[in-house]
Coordinates of C-alpha atoms in Angstrom, one line a residue:
X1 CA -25.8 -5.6 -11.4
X2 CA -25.6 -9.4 -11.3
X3 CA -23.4 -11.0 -7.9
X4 CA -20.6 -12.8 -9.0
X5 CA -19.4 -15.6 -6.5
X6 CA -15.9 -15.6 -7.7
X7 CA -13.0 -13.3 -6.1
X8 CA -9.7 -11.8 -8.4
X9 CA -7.6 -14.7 -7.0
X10 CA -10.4 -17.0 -9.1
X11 CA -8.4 -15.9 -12.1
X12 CA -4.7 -15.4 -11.2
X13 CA -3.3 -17.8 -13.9
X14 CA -5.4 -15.8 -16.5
X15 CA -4.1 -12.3 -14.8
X16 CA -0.8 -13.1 -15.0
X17 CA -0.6 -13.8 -18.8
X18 CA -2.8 -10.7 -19.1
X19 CA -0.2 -8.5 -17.0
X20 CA 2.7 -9.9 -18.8
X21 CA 1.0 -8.7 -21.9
X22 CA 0.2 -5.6 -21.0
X23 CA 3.5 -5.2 -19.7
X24 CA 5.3 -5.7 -22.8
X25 CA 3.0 -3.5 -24.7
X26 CA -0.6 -2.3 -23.6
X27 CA -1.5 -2.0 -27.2
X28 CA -2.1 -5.4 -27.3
X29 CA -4.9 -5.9 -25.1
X30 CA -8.3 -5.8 -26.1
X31 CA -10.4 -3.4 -24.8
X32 CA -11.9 -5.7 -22.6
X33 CA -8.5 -7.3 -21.5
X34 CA -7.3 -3.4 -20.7
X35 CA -10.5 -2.5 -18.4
X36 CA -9.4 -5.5 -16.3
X37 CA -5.2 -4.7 -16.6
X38 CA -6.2 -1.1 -15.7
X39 CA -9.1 -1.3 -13.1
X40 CA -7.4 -4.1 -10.9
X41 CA -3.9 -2.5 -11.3
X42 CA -5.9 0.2 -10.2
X43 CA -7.6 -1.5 -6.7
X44 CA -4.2 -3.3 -6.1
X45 CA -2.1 0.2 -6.0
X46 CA -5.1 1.9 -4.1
X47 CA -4.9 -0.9 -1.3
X48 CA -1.4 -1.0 -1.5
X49 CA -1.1 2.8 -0.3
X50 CA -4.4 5.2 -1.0
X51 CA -4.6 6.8 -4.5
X52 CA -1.1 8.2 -4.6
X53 CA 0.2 5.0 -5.2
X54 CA -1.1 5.0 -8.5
X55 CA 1.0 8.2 -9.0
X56 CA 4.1 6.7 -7.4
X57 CA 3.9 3.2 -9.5
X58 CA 3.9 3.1 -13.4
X59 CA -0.1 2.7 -13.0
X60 CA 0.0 6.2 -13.7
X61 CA 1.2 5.4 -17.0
X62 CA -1.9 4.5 -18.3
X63 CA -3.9 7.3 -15.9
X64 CA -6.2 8.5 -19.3
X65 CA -7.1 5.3 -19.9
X66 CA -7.7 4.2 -16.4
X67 CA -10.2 7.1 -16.5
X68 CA -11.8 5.6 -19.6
X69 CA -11.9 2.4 -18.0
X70 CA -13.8 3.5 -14.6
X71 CA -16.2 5.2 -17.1
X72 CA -17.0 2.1 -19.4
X73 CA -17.3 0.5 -15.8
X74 CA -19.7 3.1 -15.3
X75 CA -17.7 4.3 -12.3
X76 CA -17.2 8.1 -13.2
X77 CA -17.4 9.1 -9.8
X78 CA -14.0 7.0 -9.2
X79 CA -12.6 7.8 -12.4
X80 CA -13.4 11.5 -10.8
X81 CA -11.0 11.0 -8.0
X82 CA -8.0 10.3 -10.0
X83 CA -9.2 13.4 -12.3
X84 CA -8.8 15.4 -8.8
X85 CA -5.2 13.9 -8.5
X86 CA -4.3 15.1 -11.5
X87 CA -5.3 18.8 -10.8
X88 CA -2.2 18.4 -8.6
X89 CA -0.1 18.1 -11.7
X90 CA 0.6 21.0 -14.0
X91 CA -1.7 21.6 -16.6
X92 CA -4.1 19.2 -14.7
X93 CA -2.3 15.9 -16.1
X94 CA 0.5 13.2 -14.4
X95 CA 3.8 13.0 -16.6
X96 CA 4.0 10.1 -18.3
X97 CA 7.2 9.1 -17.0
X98 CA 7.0 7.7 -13.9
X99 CA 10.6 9.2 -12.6
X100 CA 9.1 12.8 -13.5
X101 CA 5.9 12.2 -11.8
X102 CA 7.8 11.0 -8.4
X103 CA 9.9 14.4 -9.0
X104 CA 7.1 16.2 -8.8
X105 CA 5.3 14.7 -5.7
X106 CA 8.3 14.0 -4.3
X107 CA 8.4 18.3 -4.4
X108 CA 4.8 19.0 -2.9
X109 CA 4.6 21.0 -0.1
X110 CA 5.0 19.1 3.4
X111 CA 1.3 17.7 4.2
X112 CA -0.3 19.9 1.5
X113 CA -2.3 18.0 0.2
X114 CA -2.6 15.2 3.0
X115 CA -6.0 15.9 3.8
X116 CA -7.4 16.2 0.0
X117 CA -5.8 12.9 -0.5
X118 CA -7.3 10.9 2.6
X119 CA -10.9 12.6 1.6
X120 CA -10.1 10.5 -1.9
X121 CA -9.0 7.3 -0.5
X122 CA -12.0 7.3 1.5
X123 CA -14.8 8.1 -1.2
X124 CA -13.0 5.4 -3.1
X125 CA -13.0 2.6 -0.3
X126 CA -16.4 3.2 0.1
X127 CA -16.9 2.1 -3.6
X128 CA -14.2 -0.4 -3.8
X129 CA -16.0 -3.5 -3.2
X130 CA -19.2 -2.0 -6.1
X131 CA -15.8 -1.7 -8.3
X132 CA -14.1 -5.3 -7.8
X133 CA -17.4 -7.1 -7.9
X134 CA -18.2 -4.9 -11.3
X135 CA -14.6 -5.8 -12.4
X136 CA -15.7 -9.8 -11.8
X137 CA -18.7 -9.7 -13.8
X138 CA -16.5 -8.1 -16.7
X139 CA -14.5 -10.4 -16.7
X140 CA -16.8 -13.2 -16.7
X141 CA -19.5 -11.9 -19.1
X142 CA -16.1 -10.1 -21.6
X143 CA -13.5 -12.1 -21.6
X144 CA -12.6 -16.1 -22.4
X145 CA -10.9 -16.4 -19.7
X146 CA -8.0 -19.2 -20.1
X147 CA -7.4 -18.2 -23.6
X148 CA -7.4 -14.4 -23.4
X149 CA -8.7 -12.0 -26.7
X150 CA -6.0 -10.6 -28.3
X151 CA -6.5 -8.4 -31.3
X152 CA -4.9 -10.9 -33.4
X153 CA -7.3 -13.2 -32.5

């Protein structure tokens, strides 16, 4: 995999039009433009609080294609980690609805599942950096950055 030199913040201007599009309707983005709305929504809610932050933010509402995402990457070993989140959840899947999936957490058994969790926010901060730096070179080699793809386009 090629080094990148740059860092996220290299592209904030360009993140924030691609987050307010996303926002409004995912649909939108390209696939390219949805690997990088996904996988750094992803790293952001991971460093903002281990993997269960995904679940407690509307991240989760785009968990399957998150999963896609880290796969395209060529990260199924992540993409695993959330796939072992979501064996938590009945019938092996988050709700969509973010309120419903904070119900249901919010109802897990005191430190059930504490341990399982901090075993998956480590495997994933060990690959973290292979995933931002993979995430860099997407988004150097995919995208126009300043003048984002939009199906339209």
């Amino acid at each position: 995999m090629k080094a990148t030199n740059k860092t996220l913040a290299d592209f904030q201007q360009d993140r924030e039009k691609l987050f307010d599009k996303a926002l409004e309707d995912i649909d939108l983005l390209s696939a390219d433009e949805r690997i990088w709305f996904t996988i750094e929504s992803l790293i952001g809610a991971v460093d903002n609080g281990g993997l269960i932050s995904h679940y407690y933010n509307s991240d989760a509402d785009y968990n399957q294609e998150t999963i896609q995402d880290l796969h395209t990457l060529g990260f199924p070993d992540i993409a695993d980690l959330l796939v072992q989140v979501n064996t938590l959840f009945q019938g092996g899947q988050p709700p969509k609805d973010i309120e419903e999936r904070n119900e249901v957490i919010n109802h897990w058994p005191e430190g059930k599942y504490d341990d399982l969790l901090d075993r998956l926010d480590q495997l994933f901060y060990e690959k973290e950096k292979a995933l931002e730096n993979r995430l860099l070179l997407h988004i150097e080699t995919k995208l126009s950055v300043s003048g984002l793809k939009t199906r339209e386009n």
